[in-house]
Amino acid sequence: MHVTHLSLADFRSYARVEVPLDPGVTAFVGANGQGKTNLVEAVGYLATLGSHRVSSDAPLVRMGADRAVIRAAVTQGERSQLVELELNPGKANRARINRSSQVRPRDVLGIVRTVLFAPEDLALVKGDPGERRRFLDELVTARSPRMAGVRSDYERVLKQRNTLLKSAAMARRHGGRSMDLSTLDVWDQHLGRVGAELLAQRLDLIATLQPLADKAYADVAPGGGPVMLEYRSSVGTEVEHARTREELYAQLIAALAEVRKQEIERGVTLVGPHRDDLVLGLRGMPAKGYASHGESWSYALALRLASYDLLRSEGNEPVLVLDDVFAELDARRRERLAELVAQGEQVLVTAAVDDDVPGVLAGTRYAVSAGEVDRL
């Protein structure tokens, strides 16, 4: 799969830009602040419905504009599709496929698949659990786009359940009458069902990703491993031994019952996938806090390379995006990474100067300056 044309309107710094894209390696070269990352950010948004740089859509819309449009032509084998997203901060986003009538934005998931490595990925190793949960869930959705609906359902149920718990906690603190919490059992069941599905997908992903991540780390930093991926659940260690979604559901329901008193006191849901973490181990120690800066970079890179290998093995090779990463790597890691990805179906690279792009990644070059994108 590869993107053959990218069109942006009022996205970030671009009033309008049209960029033809070829298979193989394409490098966008330009000084910082000229707009090269905005281009690959747009491709990534089509794949995940989110940005790797900001948590909301508002910064993606050019100042003074009401909306932004991302449009891409995508080819997979003999099939070509045109996918379009209209970003409307404060309102519902809109989507089209092949210029047809509007579809839900999440219906475009799976048409474009990307694996993106950027300087922000250091937070996968050094950041809080939310960074690693996002990594897992975006990869789960890339493997199975229907999981976007499951994630949305989980967030909706969690919000409703938290609202009920918060109201109960407020009433308790202010000496009011106790609230009728009979509906909490219903929300527990909803949370248990969608939570069990999300847990099952995460656990399957980690089991599949583990050997790939270990190999990728050995490729990037020979002799520096091994690495270990461990899922740490707020439900308890029993989830690792659950064989079915029904078992995971039962464990979630039991865990919710166990902490209900504390939840009512605090007004928040204390167990579930939203409280879990992916613990990264390196040579038997937690990578967070023990790995050096270089080892942390290598670990983050290994996770992305493992993701890339996983998606490739499942039949639809993703676009690999390397956003300003070569300048962050030492010469050895830079060359190793370039050798590992040079044969990808489509690799998009951003760099401040030509010298930051290893020679093995010869291909199409674009100069990016002041919002202008010119093919060299």
mmCIF file of N, CA and C in Angstrom, residues 159-233:
data_model
loop_
_atom_site.group_PDB
_atom_site.id
_atom_site.type_symbol
_atom_site.label_atom_id
_atom_site.label_comp_id
_atom_site.label_asym_id
_atom_site.label_seq_id
_atom_site.Cartn_x
_atom_site.Cartn_y
_atom_site.Cartn_z
ATOM 1 N N LYS A 159 -17.023 7.279 30.567
ATOM 2 C CA LYS A 159 -17.458 8.637 30.885
ATOM 3 C C LYS A 159 -18.783 8.624 31.642
ATOM 4 N N GLN A 160 -19.727 7.808 31.188
ATOM 5 C CA GLN A 160 -21.023 7.724 31.857
ATOM 6 C C GLN A 160 -20.881 7.164 33.270
ATOM 7 N N ARG A 161 -20.048 6.151 33.397
ATOM 8 C CA ARG A 161 -19.861 5.538 34.719
ATOM 9 C C ARG A 161 -19.177 6.523 35.670
ATOM 10 N N ASN A 162 -18.199 7.243 35.171
ATOM 11 C CA ASN A 162 -17.516 8.230 36.015
ATOM 12 C C ASN A 162 -18.456 9.352 36.432
ATOM 13 N N THR A 163 -19.355 9.748 35.538
ATOM 14 C CA THR A 163 -20.331 10.783 35.878
ATOM 15 C C THR A 163 -21.218 10.337 37.024
ATOM 16 N N LEU A 164 -21.657 9.087 36.972
ATOM 17 C CA LEU A 164 -22.486 8.543 38.042
ATOM 18 C C LEU A 164 -21.712 8.474 39.355
ATOM 19 N N LEU A 165 -20.476 8.009 39.294
ATOM 20 C CA LEU A 165 -19.666 7.905 40.506
ATOM 21 C C LEU A 165 -19.356 9.285 41.093
ATOM 22 N N LYS A 166 -19.085 10.246 40.226
ATOM 23 C CA LYS A 166 -18.782 11.595 40.704
ATOM 24 C C LYS A 166 -19.985 12.206 41.403
ATOM 25 N N SER A 167 -21.171 11.998 40.847
ATOM 26 C CA SER A 167 -22.388 12.515 41.483
ATOM 27 C C SER A 167 -22.604 11.874 42.842
ATOM 28 N N ALA A 168 -22.345 10.575 42.929
ATOM 29 C CA ALA A 168 -22.492 9.879 44.205
ATOM 30 C C ALA A 168 -21.491 10.389 45.229
ATOM 31 N N ALA A 169 -20.275 10.629 44.785
ATOM 32 C CA ALA A 169 -19.240 11.129 45.696
ATOM 33 C C ALA A 169 -19.582 12.531 46.191
ATOM 34 N N MET A 170 -20.083 13.395 45.303
ATOM 35 C CA MET A 170 -20.451 14.758 45.695
ATOM 36 C C MET A 170 -21.593 14.738 46.708
ATOM 37 N N ALA A 171 -22.583 13.885 46.456
ATOM 38 C CA ALA A 171 -23.711 13.787 47.381
ATOM 39 C C ALA A 171 -23.240 13.306 48.755
ATOM 40 N N ARG A 172 -22.322 12.386 48.750
ATOM 41 C CA ARG A 172 -21.800 11.845 50.012
ATOM 42 C C ARG A 172 -21.035 12.909 50.782
ATOM 43 N N ARG A 173 -20.214 13.689 50.081
ATOM 44 C CA ARG A 173 -19.390 14.688 50.753
ATOM 45 C C ARG A 173 -20.215 15.830 51.333
ATOM 46 N N HIS A 174 -21.334 16.118 50.691
ATOM 47 C CA HIS A 174 -22.146 17.245 51.142
ATOM 48 C C HIS A 174 -23.307 16.809 52.041
ATOM 49 N N GLY A 175 -23.248 15.581 52.485
ATOM 50 C CA GLY A 175 -24.211 15.115 53.468
ATOM 51 C C GLY A 175 -25.615 14.927 52.940
ATOM 52 N N GLY A 176 -25.744 14.814 51.624
ATOM 53 C CA GLY A 176 -27.058 14.613 51.031
ATOM 54 C C GLY A 176 -27.507 13.172 51.145
ATOM 55 N N ARG A 177 -28.678 12.935 50.637
ATOM 56 C CA ARG A 177 -29.193 11.569 50.651
ATOM 57 C C ARG A 177 -28.383 10.699 49.704
ATOM 58 N N SER A 178 -28.255 9.454 50.078
ATOM 59 C CA SER A 178 -27.513 8.532 49.227
ATOM 60 C C SER A 178 -28.223 8.362 47.891
ATOM 61 N N MET A 179 -27.444 8.327 46.830
ATOM 62 C CA MET A 179 -28.024 8.171 45.502
ATOM 63 C C MET A 179 -28.365 6.713 45.232
ATOM 64 N N ASP A 180 -29.333 6.521 44.368
ATOM 65 C CA ASP A 180 -29.673 5.179 43.909
ATOM 66 C C ASP A 180 -28.610 4.742 42.896
ATOM 67 N N LEU A 181 -27.805 3.770 43.277
ATOM 68 C CA LEU A 181 -26.715 3.316 42.421
ATOM 69 C C LEU A 181 -27.029 1.980 41.741
ATOM 70 N N SER A 182 -28.315 1.672 41.630
ATOM 71 C CA SER A 182 -28.678 0.393 41.005
ATOM 72 C C SER A 182 -28.228 0.331 39.547
ATOM 73 N N THR A 183 -28.169 1.508 38.886
ATOM 74 C CA THR A 183 -27.733 1.501 37.490
ATOM 75 C C THR A 183 -26.233 1.242 37.353
ATOM 76 N N LEU A 184 -25.503 1.330 38.462
ATOM 77 C CA LEU A 184 -24.061 1.087 38.384
ATOM 78 C C LEU A 184 -23.771 -0.342 37.949
ATOM 79 N N ASP A 185 -24.612 -1.274 38.352
ATOM 80 C CA ASP A 185 -24.419 -2.662 37.921
ATOM 81 C C ASP A 185 -24.518 -2.783 36.402
ATOM 82 N N VAL A 186 -25.436 -2.021 35.808
ATOM 83 C CA VAL A 186 -25.598 -2.054 34.357
ATOM 84 C C VAL A 186 -24.351 -1.496 33.680
ATOM 85 N N TRP A 187 -23.859 -0.369 34.198
ATOM 86 C CA TRP A 187 -22.644 0.213 33.612
ATOM 87 C C TRP A 187 -21.444 -0.707 33.816
ATOM 88 N N ASP A 188 -21.409 -1.439 34.933
ATOM 89 C CA ASP A 188 -20.335 -2.422 35.146
ATOM 90 C C ASP A 188 -20.348 -3.467 34.036
ATOM 91 N N GLN A 189 -21.535 -3.940 33.686
ATOM 92 C CA GLN A 189 -21.634 -4.956 32.648
ATOM 93 C C GLN A 189 -21.177 -4.414 31.295
ATOM 94 N N HIS A 190 -21.592 -3.187 30.980
ATOM 95 C CA HIS A 190 -21.155 -2.579 29.720
ATOM 96 C C HIS A 190 -19.638 -2.414 29.703
ATOM 97 N N LEU A 191 -19.102 -1.885 30.804
ATOM 98 C CA LEU A 191 -17.655 -1.677 30.879
ATOM 99 C C LEU A 191 -16.920 -3.003 30.780
ATOM 100 N N GLY A 192 -17.465 -4.026 31.424
ATOM 101 C CA GLY A 192 -16.838 -5.339 31.388
ATOM 102 C C GLY A 192 -16.794 -5.927 29.990
ATOM 103 N N ARG A 193 -17.884 -5.757 29.226
ATOM 104 C CA ARG A 193 -17.932 -6.333 27.883
ATOM 105 C C ARG A 193 -16.932 -5.670 26.941
ATOM 106 N N VAL A 194 -16.996 -4.347 26.845
ATOM 107 C CA VAL A 194 -16.083 -3.680 25.914
ATOM 108 C C VAL A 194 -14.661 -3.688 26.447
ATOM 109 N N GLY A 195 -14.514 -3.633 27.774
ATOM 110 C CA GLY A 195 -13.182 -3.693 28.359
ATOM 111 C C GLY A 195 -12.507 -5.032 28.121
ATOM 112 N N ALA A 196 -13.287 -6.116 28.187
ATOM 113 C CA ALA A 196 -12.732 -7.447 27.942
ATOM 114 C C ALA A 196 -12.256 -7.571 26.500
ATOM 115 N N GLU A 197 -13.003 -6.996 25.555
ATOM 116 C CA GLU A 197 -12.581 -7.047 24.151
ATOM 117 C C GLU A 197 -11.283 -6.279 23.953
ATOM 118 N N LEU A 198 -11.188 -5.093 24.550
ATOM 119 C CA LEU A 198 -9.975 -4.298 24.427
ATOM 120 C C LEU A 198 -8.792 -4.996 25.088
ATOM 121 N N LEU A 199 -9.017 -5.570 26.253
ATOM 122 C CA LEU A 199 -7.957 -6.316 26.938
ATOM 123 C C LEU A 199 -7.482 -7.492 26.096
ATOM 124 N N ALA A 200 -8.414 -8.242 25.541
ATOM 125 C CA ALA A 200 -8.047 -9.408 24.741
ATOM 126 C C ALA A 200 -7.181 -9.004 23.558
ATOM 127 N N GLN A 201 -7.548 -7.913 22.898
ATOM 128 C CA GLN A 201 -6.773 -7.457 21.748
ATOM 129 C C GLN A 201 -5.387 -6.980 22.159
ATOM 130 N N ARG A 202 -5.294 -6.268 23.260
ATOM 131 C CA ARG A 202 -3.986 -5.810 23.740
ATOM 132 C C ARG A 202 -3.084 -6.981 24.109
ATOM 133 N N LEU A 203 -3.636 -7.957 24.808
ATOM 134 C CA LEU A 203 -2.828 -9.100 25.237
ATOM 135 C C LEU A 203 -2.336 -9.903 24.040
ATOM 136 N N ASP A 204 -3.207 -10.097 23.056
ATOM 137 C CA ASP A 204 -2.802 -10.810 21.848
ATOM 138 C C ASP A 204 -1.707 -10.025 21.116
ATOM 139 N N LEU A 205 -1.863 -8.722 21.057
ATOM 140 C CA LEU A 205 -0.870 -7.883 20.388
ATOM 141 C C LEU A 205 0.487 -8.006 21.055
ATOM 142 N N ILE A 206 0.521 -7.923 22.370
ATOM 143 C CA ILE A 206 1.803 -7.964 23.080
ATOM 144 C C ILE A 206 2.490 -9.310 22.880
ATOM 145 N N ALA A 207 1.716 -10.388 22.924
ATOM 146 C CA ALA A 207 2.304 -11.714 22.708
ATOM 147 C C ALA A 207 2.909 -11.826 21.312
ATOM 148 N N THR A 208 2.244 -11.224 20.331
ATOM 149 C CA THR A 208 2.736 -11.274 18.953
ATOM 150 C C THR A 208 3.915 -10.333 18.755
ATOM 151 N N LEU A 209 3.884 -9.199 19.434
ATOM 152 C CA LEU A 209 4.898 -8.166 19.243
ATOM 153 C C LEU A 209 6.213 -8.490 19.953
ATOM 154 N N GLN A 210 6.150 -9.262 21.039
ATOM 155 C CA GLN A 210 7.330 -9.506 21.863
ATOM 156 C C GLN A 210 8.548 -10.012 21.070
ATOM 157 N N PRO A 211 8.441 -11.112 20.317
ATOM 158 C CA PRO A 211 9.633 -11.576 19.589
ATOM 159 C C PRO A 211 10.081 -10.603 18.511
ATOM 160 N N LEU A 212 9.131 -9.881 17.915
ATOM 161 C CA LEU A 212 9.491 -8.911 16.878
ATOM 162 C C LEU A 212 10.253 -7.733 17.479
ATOM 163 N N ALA A 213 9.843 -7.292 18.665
ATOM 164 C CA ALA A 213 10.534 -6.189 19.327
ATOM 165 C C ALA A 213 11.930 -6.610 19.770
ATOM 166 N N ASP A 214 12.067 -7.837 20.241
ATOM 167 C CA ASP A 214 13.374 -8.330 20.662
ATOM 168 C C ASP A 214 14.329 -8.385 19.471
ATOM 169 N N LYS A 215 13.823 -8.857 18.340
ATOM 170 C CA LYS A 215 14.643 -8.923 17.131
ATOM 171 C C LYS A 215 14.997 -7.520 16.638
ATOM 172 N N ALA A 216 14.013 -6.621 16.650
ATOM 173 C CA ALA A 216 14.260 -5.265 16.168
ATOM 174 C C ALA A 216 15.303 -4.557 17.027
ATOM 175 N N TYR A 217 15.248 -4.766 18.325
ATOM 176 C CA TYR A 217 16.247 -4.138 19.202
ATOM 177 C C TYR A 217 17.634 -4.692 18.904
ATOM 178 N N ALA A 218 17.708 -6.004 18.683
ATOM 179 C CA ALA A 218 18.997 -6.613 18.348
ATOM 180 C C ALA A 218 19.526 -6.089 17.021
ATOM 181 N N ASP A 219 18.611 -5.783 16.080
ATOM 182 C CA ASP A 219 19.034 -5.239 14.793
ATOM 183 C C ASP A 219 19.570 -3.819 14.934
ATOM 184 N N VAL A 220 18.915 -3.027 15.775
ATOM 185 C CA VAL A 220 19.299 -1.623 15.936
ATOM 186 C C VAL A 220 20.500 -1.473 16.861
ATOM 187 N N ALA A 221 20.529 -2.261 17.932
ATOM 188 C CA ALA A 221 21.603 -2.167 18.935
ATOM 189 C C ALA A 221 22.115 -3.569 19.241
ATOM 190 N N PRO A 222 22.909 -4.147 18.350
ATOM 191 C CA PRO A 222 23.375 -5.530 18.532
ATOM 192 C C PRO A 222 24.025 -5.740 19.893
ATOM 193 N N GLY A 223 23.599 -6.822 20.554
ATOM 194 C CA GLY A 223 24.166 -7.154 21.854
ATOM 195 C C GLY A 223 23.592 -6.375 23.012
ATOM 196 N N GLY A 224 22.620 -5.504 22.756
ATOM 197 C CA GLY A 224 22.108 -4.644 23.829
ATOM 198 C C GLY A 224 20.901 -5.182 24.553
ATOM 199 N N GLY A 225 20.274 -6.233 24.068
ATOM 200 C CA GLY A 225 19.044 -6.770 24.656
ATOM 201 C C GLY A 225 19.326 -7.785 25.747
ATOM 202 N N PRO A 226 18.347 -8.610 26.061
ATOM 203 C CA PRO A 226 17.034 -8.702 25.425
ATOM 204 C C PRO A 226 16.035 -7.693 25.987
ATOM 205 N N VAL A 227 14.911 -7.548 25.260
ATOM 206 C CA VAL A 227 13.831 -6.697 25.733
ATOM 207 C C VAL A 227 12.650 -7.575 26.122
ATOM 208 N N MET A 228 11.820 -7.038 26.993
ATOM 209 C CA MET A 228 10.655 -7.775 27.457
ATOM 210 C C MET A 228 9.468 -6.833 27.546
ATOM 211 N N LEU A 229 8.324 -7.253 26.996
ATOM 212 C CA LEU A 229 7.085 -6.490 27.065
ATOM 213 C C LEU A 229 6.135 -7.202 28.026
ATOM 214 N N GLU A 230 5.699 -6.474 29.052
ATOM 215 C CA GLU A 230 4.820 -7.071 30.064
ATOM 216 C C GLU A 230 3.596 -6.187 30.258
ATOM 217 N N TYR A 231 2.420 -6.775 30.177
ATOM 218 C CA TYR A 231 1.184 -6.019 30.389
ATOM 219 C C TYR A 231 0.864 -6.001 31.868
ATOM 220 N N ARG A 232 0.748 -4.820 32.439
ATOM 221 C CA ARG A 232 0.425 -4.669 33.857
ATOM 222 C C ARG A 232 -0.994 -4.128 33.959
ATOM 223 N N SER A 233 -1.905 -4.979 34.382
ATOM 224 C CA SER A 233 -3.318 -4.641 34.413
ATOM 225 C C SER A 233 -3.767 -4.222 35.803
#
